Coordinates of C-alpha atoms in Angstrom, one line a residue:
Chain A
X1 CA 199.4 -70.1 -89.4
X2 CA 196.9 -67.8 -88.3
X3 CA 197.4 -66.5 -84.5
X4 CA 195.0 -68.2 -82.3
X5 CA 193.5 -67.2 -78.7
X6 CA 195.1 -69.9 -76.3
X7 CA 195.1 -71.0 -72.7
X8 CA 198.3 -71.8 -71.8
X9 CA 197.3 -75.3 -71.1
X10 CA 196.1 -76.0 -74.5
X11 CA 198.5 -74.1 -76.4
X12 CA 201.6 -76.6 -74.4
X13 CA 199.0 -79.5 -75.6
X14 CA 199.4 -78.1 -79.3
X15 CA 203.2 -77.5 -78.9
X16 CA 203.7 -81.1 -77.8
X17 CA 202.2 -82.4 -81.0
X18 CA 204.2 -79.9 -82.8
X19 CA 207.3 -81.3 -81.6
X20 CA 205.9 -85.0 -82.4
X21 CA 205.3 -85.6 -78.9
X22 CA 201.8 -87.5 -79.5
X23 CA 202.4 -90.1 -76.5
X24 CA 200.7 -88.5 -73.5
X25 CA 199.5 -89.9 -70.2
X26 CA 198.4 -88.0 -67.4
X27 CA 195.7 -87.9 -64.7
X28 CA 193.9 -84.4 -64.4
X29 CA 194.3 -81.8 -61.9
X30 CA 193.6 -78.1 -61.4
X31 CA 194.8 -75.8 -62.5
X32 CA 196.7 -77.9 -65.3
X33 CA 193.5 -80.1 -66.3
X34 CA 193.1 -78.4 -69.7
X35 CA 195.8 -79.9 -71.2
X36 CA 194.3 -83.4 -70.7
X37 CA 190.9 -81.5 -72.0
X38 CA 192.5 -80.5 -75.3
X39 CA 194.6 -83.5 -76.2
X40 CA 191.6 -86.0 -75.3
X41 CA 190.0 -84.7 -78.9
X42 CA 193.2 -83.3 -80.3
X43 CA 195.4 -86.1 -80.6
X44 CA 193.1 -88.6 -81.8
X45 CA 193.0 -86.1 -85.1
X46 CA 196.6 -86.6 -85.3
X47 CA 196.7 -90.6 -84.5
X48 CA 198.2 -90.2 -81.1
X49 CA 197.4 -91.6 -77.7
X50 CA 196.1 -90.6 -74.4
X51 CA 196.0 -92.7 -71.9
X52 CA 194.4 -91.6 -68.3
X53 CA 196.4 -93.4 -65.6
X54 CA 194.3 -94.4 -62.4
X55 CA 196.6 -92.0 -60.5
X56 CA 199.8 -89.9 -61.0
X57 CA 202.0 -92.7 -59.6
X58 CA 200.7 -95.2 -62.6
X59 CA 201.0 -92.2 -64.9
X60 CA 205.1 -92.1 -64.0
X61 CA 205.4 -95.7 -64.7
X62 CA 203.5 -95.4 -67.9
X63 CA 205.8 -93.0 -69.3
X64 CA 209.0 -94.7 -67.8
X65 CA 207.9 -97.7 -70.0
X66 CA 206.7 -95.3 -73.4
X67 CA 209.9 -93.4 -73.1
X68 CA 212.1 -96.8 -73.3
X69 CA 210.9 -97.5 -76.4
X70 CA 212.7 -94.3 -78.1
X71 CA 209.3 -92.3 -79.3
X72 CA 208.8 -89.0 -77.8
X73 CA 206.4 -89.2 -74.3
X74 CA 204.8 -86.3 -72.4
X75 CA 202.9 -85.9 -69.0
X76 CA 201.1 -82.9 -67.5
X77 CA 200.3 -82.3 -63.8
X78 CA 200.2 -80.0 -60.9
X79 CA 202.2 -79.8 -57.7
X80 CA 200.1 -82.7 -55.5
X81 CA 200.6 -85.0 -58.7
X82 CA 203.9 -84.3 -59.6
X83 CA 204.7 -85.5 -56.1
X84 CA 203.4 -88.6 -56.4
X85 CA 205.4 -88.9 -59.7
X86 CA 208.9 -88.4 -58.2
X87 CA 209.8 -92.1 -57.6
X88 CA 209.5 -92.7 -61.4
X89 CA 211.3 -89.3 -62.3
X90 CA 214.0 -90.3 -60.2
X91 CA 213.9 -94.0 -61.9
X92 CA 213.8 -92.3 -65.6
X93 CA 216.9 -89.8 -64.8
X94 CA 218.6 -92.9 -63.6
X95 CA 218.1 -94.8 -66.5
X96 CA 219.0 -91.9 -68.8
X97 CA 215.5 -91.5 -70.5
X98 CA 213.8 -88.4 -72.3
X99 CA 210.6 -87.5 -71.4
X100 CA 209.1 -84.1 -70.8
X101 CA 207.0 -83.2 -67.8
X102 CA 204.6 -80.1 -67.4
X103 CA 203.8 -78.9 -63.3
X104 CA 201.3 -76.2 -63.6
X105 CA 202.1 -75.0 -59.9
X106 CA 199.3 -74.6 -57.2
X107 CA 199.6 -73.2 -53.9
X108 CA 200.9 -76.3 -51.3
X109 CA 202.0 -77.8 -49.3
X110 CA 199.7 -80.7 -49.1
X111 CA 196.6 -80.5 -51.3
X112 CA 197.1 -76.8 -50.8
X113 CA 194.3 -74.7 -52.9
X114 CA 193.9 -74.1 -56.9
X115 CA 195.6 -70.6 -57.3
X116 CA 198.9 -70.0 -58.8
X117 CA 202.2 -70.5 -56.9
X118 CA 205.8 -71.0 -57.5
X119 CA 206.6 -73.1 -54.5
X120 CA 208.1 -76.2 -56.5
X121 CA 211.3 -74.2 -56.9
X122 CA 213.1 -76.7 -54.9
X123 CA 211.2 -80.0 -55.7
X124 CA 211.7 -79.1 -59.5
X125 CA 215.3 -77.8 -59.3
X126 CA 217.0 -79.8 -56.5
X127 CA 215.6 -83.2 -56.8
X128 CA 212.2 -84.2 -55.1
X129 CA 212.8 -87.7 -56.1
X130 CA 215.8 -89.6 -54.7
X131 CA 219.5 -89.7 -55.8
X132 CA 222.3 -87.6 -57.6
X133 CA 220.3 -86.4 -60.3
X134 CA 219.0 -83.2 -62.0
X135 CA 216.1 -82.6 -64.4
X136 CA 216.2 -79.4 -66.7
X137 CA 213.7 -77.2 -65.7
X138 CA 212.4 -74.5 -67.9
X139 CA 210.1 -71.6 -66.6
X140 CA 208.0 -69.9 -69.1
X141 CA 206.5 -66.3 -69.0
X142 CA 204.0 -66.1 -71.3
X143 CA 201.5 -68.2 -73.6
X144 CA 203.8 -68.2 -76.8
X145 CA 207.1 -68.5 -74.4
X146 CA 205.3 -71.8 -72.9
X147 CA 204.7 -73.0 -76.7
X148 CA 208.7 -72.2 -77.6
X149 CA 209.9 -74.2 -74.5
X150 CA 207.7 -77.0 -74.6
X151 CA 209.1 -77.8 -78.3
X152 CA 212.5 -77.3 -77.3
X153 CA 211.9 -79.3 -74.1
X154 CA 211.5 -82.3 -76.3
X155 CA 215.1 -81.3 -78.0
X156 CA 216.8 -81.4 -75.1
X157 CA 215.4 -84.7 -73.3
X158 CA 216.6 -86.2 -76.5
X159 CA 219.6 -84.6 -76.9
X160 CA 221.0 -85.5 -73.1
X161 CA 218.6 -88.2 -72.7
X162 CA 217.5 -86.7 -69.4
X163 CA 213.9 -86.0 -68.2
X164 CA 213.0 -82.1 -68.8
X165 CA 210.4 -80.2 -66.4
X166 CA 208.7 -77.1 -67.7
X167 CA 207.2 -75.5 -64.7
X168 CA 204.8 -72.7 -64.9
X169 CA 202.5 -71.0 -62.3
X170 CA 198.8 -71.7 -62.8
X171 CA 198.5 -68.4 -64.2
X172 CA 200.6 -69.7 -67.1
X173 CA 198.0 -72.7 -67.5
X174 CA 194.9 -70.5 -66.8
X175 CA 195.5 -67.2 -68.8
X176 CA 194.8 -66.8 -72.8
X177 CA 196.9 -65.1 -75.0
X178 CA 197.6 -65.3 -78.5
X179 CA 199.7 -67.8 -80.1
X180 CA 201.6 -68.9 -83.1
X181 CA 202.8 -72.7 -84.0
X182 CA 205.5 -73.7 -85.9
X183 CA 204.3 -74.1 -89.8
X184 CA 205.8 -77.5 -90.2
X185 CA 205.1 -79.9 -87.5
X186 CA 207.9 -82.2 -86.5
X187 CA 207.2 -86.1 -87.3
X188 CA 207.4 -88.7 -84.4
X189 CA 211.0 -89.8 -83.5
X190 CA 212.2 -93.2 -85.2
X191 CA 213.3 -95.4 -82.6
X192 CA 215.8 -97.1 -84.9
X193 CA 217.6 -93.8 -84.5
X194 CA 218.4 -94.7 -80.9
X195 CA 221.3 -97.2 -79.8
X196 CA 219.3 -97.2 -76.3
X197 CA 215.6 -97.6 -77.3
X198 CA 213.7 -100.8 -76.5
X199 CA 212.4 -101.8 -80.0
X200 CA 212.7 -105.7 -79.9
X201 CA 215.7 -107.9 -80.0
X202 CA 215.5 -109.2 -83.5
X203 CA 218.8 -110.1 -84.7
X204 CA 220.6 -107.8 -82.7
X205 CA 221.7 -108.4 -78.7
X206 CA 218.9 -107.5 -76.3
X207 CA 219.2 -103.6 -74.7
X208 CA 218.6 -103.3 -70.7
X209 CA 216.9 -99.9 -69.7
X210 CA 217.4 -99.8 -65.6
X211 CA 218.4 -97.7 -62.7
X212 CA 219.2 -100.6 -60.5
X213 CA 223.0 -101.5 -60.2
X214 CA 223.9 -103.8 -57.1
X215 CA 227.5 -103.5 -57.6
X216 CA 228.3 -100.3 -56.0
X217 CA 231.2 -99.3 -58.4
X218 CA 228.5 -99.5 -61.5
X219 CA 226.5 -97.5 -59.6
X220 CA 228.9 -94.8 -58.7
X221 CA 229.7 -95.1 -62.3
X222 CA 226.1 -94.2 -63.2
X223 CA 226.4 -91.3 -61.0
X224 CA 229.1 -90.2 -62.4
X225 CA 228.2 -90.8 -66.0
X226 CA 225.0 -88.2 -64.9
X227 CA 227.0 -85.8 -63.1
X228 CA 229.5 -85.6 -66.8
X229 CA 225.9 -85.0 -68.4
X230 CA 224.9 -82.3 -66.1
X231 CA 228.0 -80.7 -66.4
X232 CA 227.5 -80.5 -70.1
X233 CA 224.1 -79.0 -69.7
X234 CA 225.1 -76.5 -67.1
X235 CA 228.0 -75.3 -69.5
X236 CA 225.4 -74.9 -72.7
X237 CA 222.3 -74.4 -71.9
X238 CA 221.3 -72.1 -69.6
X239 CA 219.0 -69.4 -70.6
X240 CA 217.7 -65.8 -68.8
X241 CA 216.4 -62.5 -70.2
X242 CA 217.4 -59.3 -69.3
X243 CA 214.5 -56.2 -68.8
X244 CA 215.5 -52.7 -68.6
X245 CA 219.1 -53.1 -67.3
X246 CA 221.5 -50.4 -67.8
X247 CA 224.0 -48.3 -65.6
X248 CA 221.4 -46.5 -64.1
X249 CA 219.9 -49.4 -62.2
X250 CA 220.1 -49.3 -58.3
X251 CA 218.3 -52.4 -57.8
X252 CA 218.2 -55.6 -59.9
X253 CA 215.2 -58.1 -59.7
X254 CA 215.6 -61.8 -60.1
X255 CA 212.2 -63.2 -60.7
X256 CA 210.7 -65.7 -62.9
X257 CA 207.6 -66.9 -64.7
X258 CA 204.4 -64.7 -64.8
X259 CA 206.0 -63.1 -61.5
X260 CA 208.8 -61.4 -63.9
X261 CA 205.8 -59.9 -66.1
X262 CA 204.5 -58.1 -62.6
X263 CA 208.0 -57.0 -62.1
X264 CA 208.2 -55.6 -65.5
X265 CA 204.8 -53.7 -64.9
X266 CA 206.9 -52.7 -61.4
X267 CA 210.3 -51.2 -63.1
X268 CA 207.8 -49.6 -65.8
X269 CA 206.3 -47.6 -63.0
X270 CA 209.1 -46.8 -61.1
X271 CA 211.2 -45.5 -64.0
X272 CA 208.4 -43.0 -64.2
X273 CA 208.8 -41.9 -60.6
X274 CA 213.2 -41.8 -61.5
X275 CA 213.8 -45.0 -59.7
X276 CA 216.2 -47.2 -62.0
X277 CA 215.5 -51.0 -61.9
X278 CA 216.4 -53.8 -64.1
X279 CA 215.3 -57.4 -64.0
X280 CA 217.0 -60.5 -64.7
X281 CA 214.4 -63.5 -65.1
X282 CA 215.8 -66.9 -65.4
X283 CA 214.2 -69.0 -68.3
X284 CA 216.0 -72.2 -67.3
X285 CA 215.9 -72.8 -63.6
X286 CA 218.2 -75.7 -63.9
X287 CA 220.8 -74.8 -65.4
X288 CA 220.5 -71.3 -63.2
X289 CA 222.2 -68.8 -65.1
X290 CA 224.4 -68.1 -62.1
X291 CA 227.7 -66.6 -64.1
X292 CA 225.3 -64.2 -65.8
X293 CA 223.5 -63.5 -62.5
X294 CA 227.1 -62.5 -60.7
X295 CA 227.8 -60.4 -63.8
X296 CA 224.8 -58.3 -63.3
X297 CA 224.4 -58.4 -59.7
X298 CA 228.2 -57.4 -59.1
X299 CA 228.0 -54.0 -61.5
X300 CA 229.0 -51.0 -59.4
X301 CA 225.6 -49.3 -59.9
X302 CA 223.9 -52.3 -58.3
X303 CA 223.2 -51.4 -54.5
X304 CA 220.7 -54.5 -53.4
X305 CA 219.7 -57.6 -55.2
X306 CA 216.2 -58.4 -55.0
X307 CA 214.2 -61.6 -55.8
X308 CA 210.8 -61.7 -55.8
X309 CA 208.9 -65.1 -55.9
X310 CA 205.2 -66.5 -55.4
X311 CA 206.4 -68.5 -52.6
X312 CA 208.3 -67.9 -49.1
X313 CA 211.5 -67.6 -50.7
X314 CA 213.0 -70.7 -52.8
X315 CA 215.0 -69.3 -56.2
X316 CA 216.5 -66.7 -53.5
X317 CA 218.7 -69.9 -52.3
X318 CA 220.2 -69.9 -55.4
X319 CA 220.4 -65.9 -56.0
X320 CA 222.6 -65.9 -53.0
X321 CA 224.4 -69.0 -54.0
X322 CA 226.1 -67.1 -56.9
X323 CA 225.8 -63.1 -55.6
X324 CA 228.3 -64.8 -52.8
X325 CA 227.8 -62.2 -50.6
X326 CA 229.1 -59.1 -52.8
X327 CA 225.4 -57.7 -52.7
X328 CA 222.7 -57.7 -50.3
X329 CA 220.2 -60.1 -51.5
X330 CA 216.7 -59.3 -50.5
X331 CA 213.3 -61.3 -50.6
X332 CA 209.8 -60.3 -51.3
X333 CA 206.9 -63.2 -52.0
X334 CA 203.4 -64.4 -51.4
X335 CA 202.1 -67.4 -51.6
X336 CA 199.3 -69.8 -50.9
X337 CA 197.8 -68.5 -54.4
X338 CA 198.0 -64.9 -53.6
X339 CA 200.1 -62.8 -56.6
X340 CA 201.9 -60.0 -55.2
X341 CA 200.4 -57.1 -56.9
X342 CA 202.7 -54.2 -58.7
X343 CA 202.2 -51.9 -55.7
X344 CA 203.3 -54.2 -53.2
X345 CA 206.4 -54.9 -55.0
X346 CA 206.9 -51.2 -55.6
X347 CA 206.5 -50.5 -52.1
X348 CA 208.7 -53.1 -50.9
X349 CA 211.4 -51.5 -53.6
X350 CA 211.2 -48.0 -52.3
X351 CA 211.4 -49.3 -48.7
X352 CA 214.6 -51.2 -49.8
X353 CA 216.2 -48.2 -51.4
X354 CA 215.2 -45.4 -48.9
X355 CA 218.4 -44.0 -47.6
X356 CA 218.4 -45.4 -43.8
X357 CA 220.5 -45.1 -40.9
X358 CA 224.1 -45.9 -41.5
X359 CA 224.3 -49.4 -39.5
X360 CA 221.4 -51.1 -41.8
X361 CA 222.7 -50.0 -44.6
X362 CA 224.0 -52.8 -46.4
X363 CA 222.7 -55.7 -44.4
X364 CA 220.1 -57.9 -46.1
X365 CA 216.8 -58.0 -45.2
X366 CA 216.6 -61.5 -45.7
X367 CA 217.7 -62.6 -42.2
X368 CA 215.1 -60.5 -40.7
X369 CA 212.5 -61.8 -42.9
X370 CA 213.0 -65.6 -42.1
X371 CA 213.0 -65.0 -38.5
X372 CA 209.6 -62.9 -38.4
Chain B
X1 CA 177.4 -44.5 -58.3
X2 CA 181.3 -44.6 -58.9
X3 CA 182.8 -43.2 -62.2
X4 CA 184.0 -45.8 -64.6
X5 CA 185.3 -46.4 -68.0
X6 CA 182.1 -47.1 -69.1
X7 CA 181.2 -43.5 -68.1
X8 CA 183.6 -41.6 -69.3
X9 CA 184.2 -43.5 -72.7
X10 CA 181.3 -46.0 -73.5
X11 CA 178.5 -44.0 -72.9
X12 CA 179.6 -40.9 -74.7
X13 CA 180.7 -43.2 -77.4
X14 CA 177.2 -45.0 -77.4
X15 CA 175.5 -41.6 -78.0
X16 CA 177.9 -40.1 -80.3
X17 CA 177.8 -43.0 -83.6
X18 CA 174.3 -43.5 -82.2
X19 CA 174.9 -47.5 -82.0
X20 CA 172.0 -49.5 -81.4
X21 CA 172.4 -51.3 -77.7
X22 CA 171.5 -54.9 -76.9
X23 CA 168.1 -54.7 -75.3
X24 CA 166.4 -57.7 -73.7
X25 CA 162.4 -58.1 -73.4
X26 CA 163.1 -61.2 -71.0
X27 CA 164.2 -61.0 -67.9
X28 CA 166.8 -64.0 -67.9
X29 CA 169.9 -63.5 -70.2
X30 CA 172.2 -66.4 -70.1
X31 CA 175.5 -65.8 -71.5
X32 CA 176.8 -69.2 -72.4
X33 CA 180.7 -70.1 -74.3
X34 CA 183.6 -71.8 -74.4
X35 CA 186.6 -71.4 -72.9
X36 CA 188.3 -68.1 -73.8
X37 CA 185.0 -67.1 -75.7
X38 CA 184.9 -64.3 -73.5
X39 CA 181.9 -64.6 -72.2
X40 CA 182.8 -63.1 -68.7
X41 CA 184.3 -60.1 -70.0
X42 CA 180.6 -59.8 -72.1
X43 CA 178.7 -60.4 -69.4
X44 CA 180.1 -58.1 -66.8
X45 CA 180.2 -55.4 -69.3
X46 CA 176.7 -56.2 -70.4
X47 CA 175.3 -55.8 -67.0
X48 CA 177.1 -52.8 -66.2
X49 CA 176.4 -51.1 -69.5
X50 CA 172.6 -51.9 -68.9
X51 CA 172.8 -50.7 -65.8
X52 CA 174.2 -47.5 -66.7
X53 CA 171.9 -47.0 -69.6
X54 CA 169.0 -47.8 -66.9
X55 CA 166.4 -48.6 -69.5
X56 CA 163.2 -50.3 -69.2
X57 CA 163.7 -53.6 -67.2
X58 CA 167.2 -52.5 -66.2
X59 CA 166.4 -50.7 -62.8
X60 CA 167.3 -53.9 -60.9
X61 CA 170.4 -55.5 -62.4
X62 CA 171.9 -59.2 -61.1
X63 CA 174.9 -61.0 -62.3
X64 CA 175.3 -64.6 -61.4
X65 CA 178.9 -66.2 -61.4
X66 CA 177.6 -69.7 -62.9
X67 CA 181.6 -70.4 -63.8
X68 CA 181.9 -73.7 -61.7
X69 CA 184.8 -75.2 -63.9
X70 CA 187.4 -72.4 -65.1
X71 CA 189.2 -72.2 -61.5
X72 CA 190.7 -68.4 -62.5
X73 CA 189.4 -64.9 -64.2
X74 CA 185.8 -65.3 -63.2
X75 CA 183.3 -62.6 -62.8
X76 CA 183.6 -63.0 -59.1
X77 CA 186.9 -61.4 -59.2
X78 CA 185.5 -58.4 -60.1
X79 CA 182.3 -58.7 -57.7
X80 CA 183.1 -55.3 -55.7
X81 CA 183.4 -52.9 -58.4
X82 CA 180.1 -54.5 -59.9
X83 CA 178.3 -54.0 -56.1
X84 CA 179.7 -50.6 -56.0
X85 CA 177.4 -50.0 -59.2
X86 CA 174.5 -51.2 -57.5
X87 CA 174.3 -54.2 -59.3
X88 CA 173.6 -57.2 -57.4
X89 CA 176.2 -60.1 -57.6
X90 CA 175.6 -63.5 -56.8
X91 CA 178.8 -65.7 -56.3
X92 CA 180.1 -68.7 -53.9
X93 CA 180.8 -67.4 -50.5
X94 CA 183.5 -68.5 -48.2
X95 CA 186.2 -70.8 -49.2
X96 CA 184.1 -71.8 -51.9
X97 CA 185.0 -68.6 -53.8
X98 CA 188.0 -70.0 -54.6
X99 CA 186.9 -73.7 -55.3
X100 CA 186.3 -75.2 -59.0
X101 CA 183.4 -77.3 -57.4
X102 CA 180.1 -77.7 -58.9
X103 CA 178.7 -75.8 -56.1
X104 CA 175.3 -74.0 -57.2
X105 CA 174.5 -71.0 -54.6
X106 CA 171.0 -71.7 -53.1
X107 CA 169.6 -68.0 -54.3
X108 CA 170.3 -68.9 -58.0
X109 CA 167.2 -71.1 -57.9
X110 CA 165.2 -68.4 -56.6
X111 CA 166.7 -65.5 -58.9
X112 CA 165.9 -67.7 -61.9
X113 CA 162.4 -68.8 -60.9
X114 CA 161.2 -65.2 -59.7
X115 CA 163.8 -62.8 -61.7
X116 CA 163.2 -59.4 -60.1
X117 CA 164.7 -57.0 -62.8
X118 CA 167.0 -58.0 -65.5
X119 CA 169.2 -61.4 -64.5
X120 CA 172.4 -61.9 -66.6
X121 CA 173.8 -65.6 -66.3
X122 CA 177.9 -65.8 -66.7
X123 CA 178.0 -69.6 -67.6
X124 CA 181.7 -70.6 -68.0
X125 CA 183.5 -73.6 -69.2
X126 CA 181.8 -75.1 -72.3
X127 CA 179.5 -77.9 -72.1
X128 CA 181.0 -79.3 -68.9
X129 CA 180.4 -76.2 -67.2
X130 CA 176.5 -76.0 -68.7
X131 CA 176.0 -79.1 -66.8
X132 CA 175.3 -76.8 -63.7
X133 CA 172.8 -75.2 -66.0
X134 CA 171.0 -78.4 -66.6
X135 CA 170.2 -78.9 -63.0
X136 CA 168.3 -75.8 -63.0
X137 CA 166.6 -76.3 -66.6
X138 CA 163.4 -77.1 -65.1
X139 CA 163.1 -73.4 -64.0
X140 CA 163.5 -72.0 -67.8
X141 CA 160.0 -71.2 -69.2
X142 CA 160.5 -71.5 -73.0
X143 CA 160.1 -68.0 -74.8
X144 CA 160.4 -66.1 -71.6
X145 CA 164.6 -66.2 -71.7
X146 CA 167.4 -65.5 -73.7
X147 CA 170.6 -68.1 -74.0
X148 CA 173.0 -66.5 -75.9
X149 CA 176.3 -68.3 -77.2
X150 CA 179.3 -66.3 -77.4
X151 CA 181.4 -67.1 -80.6
X152 CA 185.4 -66.1 -80.7
X153 CA 186.3 -67.0 -84.3
X154 CA 190.3 -67.0 -82.7
X155 CA 189.5 -70.3 -80.6
X156 CA 190.2 -73.5 -81.7
X157 CA 186.6 -75.0 -81.0
X158 CA 184.9 -72.3 -82.7
X159 CA 187.0 -71.0 -85.6
X160 CA 184.9 -73.0 -88.1
X161 CA 181.0 -72.7 -88.7
X162 CA 181.0 -76.8 -88.4
X163 CA 182.9 -76.0 -85.3
X164 CA 180.7 -73.4 -83.7
X165 CA 177.3 -75.6 -84.7
X166 CA 179.0 -78.5 -83.1
X167 CA 179.8 -76.8 -79.7
X168 CA 176.5 -75.4 -79.7
X169 CA 174.9 -78.9 -79.9
X170 CA 177.2 -80.3 -77.1
X171 CA 176.0 -77.2 -74.8
X172 CA 172.2 -77.9 -75.6
X173 CA 172.7 -81.6 -75.1
X174 CA 174.3 -81.4 -71.9
X175 CA 172.4 -78.3 -70.6
X176 CA 168.8 -79.4 -72.2
X177 CA 168.3 -75.5 -73.3
X178 CA 168.1 -74.3 -76.5
X179 CA 170.0 -71.4 -77.6
X180 CA 167.8 -68.5 -78.7
X181 CA 170.7 -66.0 -80.6
X182 CA 174.2 -65.5 -80.8
X183 CA 177.0 -63.0 -79.7
X184 CA 179.7 -62.2 -81.9
X185 CA 182.8 -61.7 -79.5
X186 CA 185.7 -62.3 -81.6
X187 CA 189.1 -61.2 -80.1
X188 CA 192.5 -62.1 -79.3
X189 CA 192.6 -59.6 -75.8
X190 CA 195.2 -56.9 -76.5
X191 CA 196.0 -58.2 -80.2
X192 CA 192.4 -57.6 -81.2
X193 CA 192.3 -55.7 -84.3
X194 CA 189.5 -54.7 -87.1
X195 CA 190.1 -57.6 -89.2
X196 CA 189.5 -59.7 -85.9
X197 CA 186.2 -58.6 -85.3
X198 CA 184.9 -58.4 -88.8
X199 CA 186.1 -61.7 -89.5
X200 CA 184.1 -63.0 -86.2
X201 CA 181.0 -60.9 -87.4
X202 CA 181.2 -63.0 -90.8
X203 CA 181.6 -66.2 -88.9
X204 CA 178.7 -65.6 -86.8
X205 CA 176.0 -64.4 -89.5
X206 CA 176.9 -67.8 -91.3
X207 CA 176.6 -69.5 -88.2
X208 CA 173.1 -67.7 -87.5
X209 CA 172.1 -68.4 -91.1
X210 CA 172.9 -72.0 -90.6
X211 CA 171.2 -72.4 -87.1
X212 CA 168.2 -70.3 -88.1
X213 CA 169.3 -68.2 -84.9
X214 CA 169.7 -64.4 -84.9
X215 CA 173.0 -62.3 -84.2
X216 CA 171.7 -60.9 -80.9
X217 CA 174.7 -58.5 -80.5
X218 CA 178.3 -57.7 -81.8
X219 CA 180.7 -56.9 -79.0
X220 CA 184.2 -55.5 -79.0
X221 CA 186.7 -53.4 -77.4
X222 CA 185.8 -49.7 -77.6
X223 CA 189.2 -48.6 -79.3
X224 CA 188.4 -51.0 -82.2
X225 CA 185.1 -50.0 -82.5
X226 CA 186.1 -46.2 -82.7
X227 CA 188.2 -47.5 -86.2
X228 CA 185.1 -49.4 -87.5
X229 CA 182.0 -48.3 -89.4
X230 CA 179.1 -49.5 -87.0
X231 CA 176.8 -49.4 -89.8
X232 CA 178.3 -52.9 -91.3
X233 CA 176.9 -54.7 -88.4
X234 CA 173.1 -55.5 -89.1
X235 CA 172.8 -56.0 -85.3
X236 CA 173.1 -54.1 -82.0
X237 CA 176.7 -53.0 -80.6
X238 CA 178.2 -53.6 -77.2
X239 CA 181.3 -51.6 -76.8
X240 CA 183.5 -53.3 -74.2
X241 CA 185.9 -52.0 -71.8
X242 CA 188.4 -54.6 -70.4
X243 CA 187.5 -55.6 -67.2
X244 CA 189.0 -58.8 -66.2
X245 CA 192.5 -57.9 -65.9
X246 CA 196.2 -60.3 -65.5
X247 CA 198.0 -59.3 -62.5
X248 CA 200.6 -57.2 -64.0
X249 CA 197.7 -55.4 -65.9
X250 CA 196.7 -54.2 -62.3
X251 CA 198.1 -51.2 -61.1
X252 CA 197.7 -47.7 -59.8
X253 CA 197.8 -46.2 -63.1
X254 CA 196.6 -49.2 -65.3
X255 CA 193.3 -50.6 -65.7
X256 CA 190.0 -49.5 -64.4
X257 CA 190.2 -51.3 -61.0
X258 CA 192.5 -53.2 -58.6
X259 CA 192.2 -56.6 -57.7
X260 CA 190.7 -57.0 -54.3
X261 CA 193.6 -58.2 -52.3
X262 CA 193.4 -61.6 -50.5

């Protein structure tokens, strides 16, 4: 297939079709609207369905119902819209339903703004909805990776019967890059392949898809079943990428999405100044590549660990959790739609690595930042 | 006037290979195209090129950011460097600068109705974006403006002659204005090569034949044009320097300018 120049939002829409997901429900919101705009002309070409719900609450319930049928189901939104879907996301997790949800994040809280942000990390990885549940969370850093991870998301959702969320900052949705799609597009799921899909109970016992268990023992059993599933996911599905990691590194950056690409520019330019910095980019935010982070961060040459996010500091809490105090963990971030410039990040790193009076040497700058 | 890539690289190149530059006898040039056609890159390059060239009618250049639909990568992002060149830049002010609302700046009507010098309109967002253009369509006097369709053969909706004609029809229907010419601007940003530019020119030529319009100019990144024989183009050529950069491309030693800090 010829390489095409596509906006992240359009490419993700095409990737869903490539993954055999032609049942799409959504409500428009900037900076994600081009997914709907693209699919509203593209889906009819492949006999797909696009239903624009009257709100994201409606969309959440539409995808619950559609996913229960065993077909691949897709929705997309941006931060405030994803907040509206939280109830149904919790229901779908509780009911073990495979569904893929895209969040092209904008600045919050509240209505916020329309520029890029990464401040929905907590919402995506730590719940957002109620109950003991987890989403598999994938974070692409380029348009091509957004395509690849969208296709992967549907496979993971089916494999684990669990909702999968792809989160990208607004830049991922809005920027254009060249992309390639698989030669062969996947066919739609055959619901008869699943022993749980609601296909009509003709000549077989009825199946029930639900998250309501009034008997506490049964509810606990369902939560245990979910927890066992998450354990498998943690063991098998963690993904990350290393950049410029070597025994010369003085500092390790942890950053995801397009923020990680800004950090790559930072790393290249600092290398020219003789400052060696490595990057670990989590691709799965849940499961978080914690063991891998521990291994990298505790290497002898690493003096400090710096988390860079387009937020006031969210993923940094996971970084601290896995570095377990072995190295000082620092944070740099901008938010509200402001994207940190390479120069800002470089300044922060120079400041952190500057030989300073002994007392301050190993102390994390993180506490100070939270207070200030 | 500050020195930019246009001074150091593009103007000498244009002189050297004796390119035929784009020139306009009309005072209004509307640059229109779908998402990703590269219309903003073309519009800001054209404004700077014509201003630097300073030919007849280009003593005064105004650029209007008419992109009311796309939230990111709009010409307003590089308003400052353009203003430094003496180009008048009309963009929404205050919080509206960051919005994607159909807000038309009041001065736009005046600028179109009574243009002072050359006025370049950067009209974003496909047919949706051109709705805004429709609201001022009555100010356009037939025969006294250029409305140019930017064609990128590597974009899904303009990768075929039929696709281009369909997109143009949709834009004409929404705006109530007729195209007067075409711009061949095939690109894949950093991955553009000679093949992409040549293939785009062939497509644009065929669209020109079918629509009865002419190719107003071919635009492409300067390093690509360096590798090509400009004689193969039967129309003027606009060499481009990349102005609309992604955040990781903006740094002390990359790109021709830095993003204004919010």
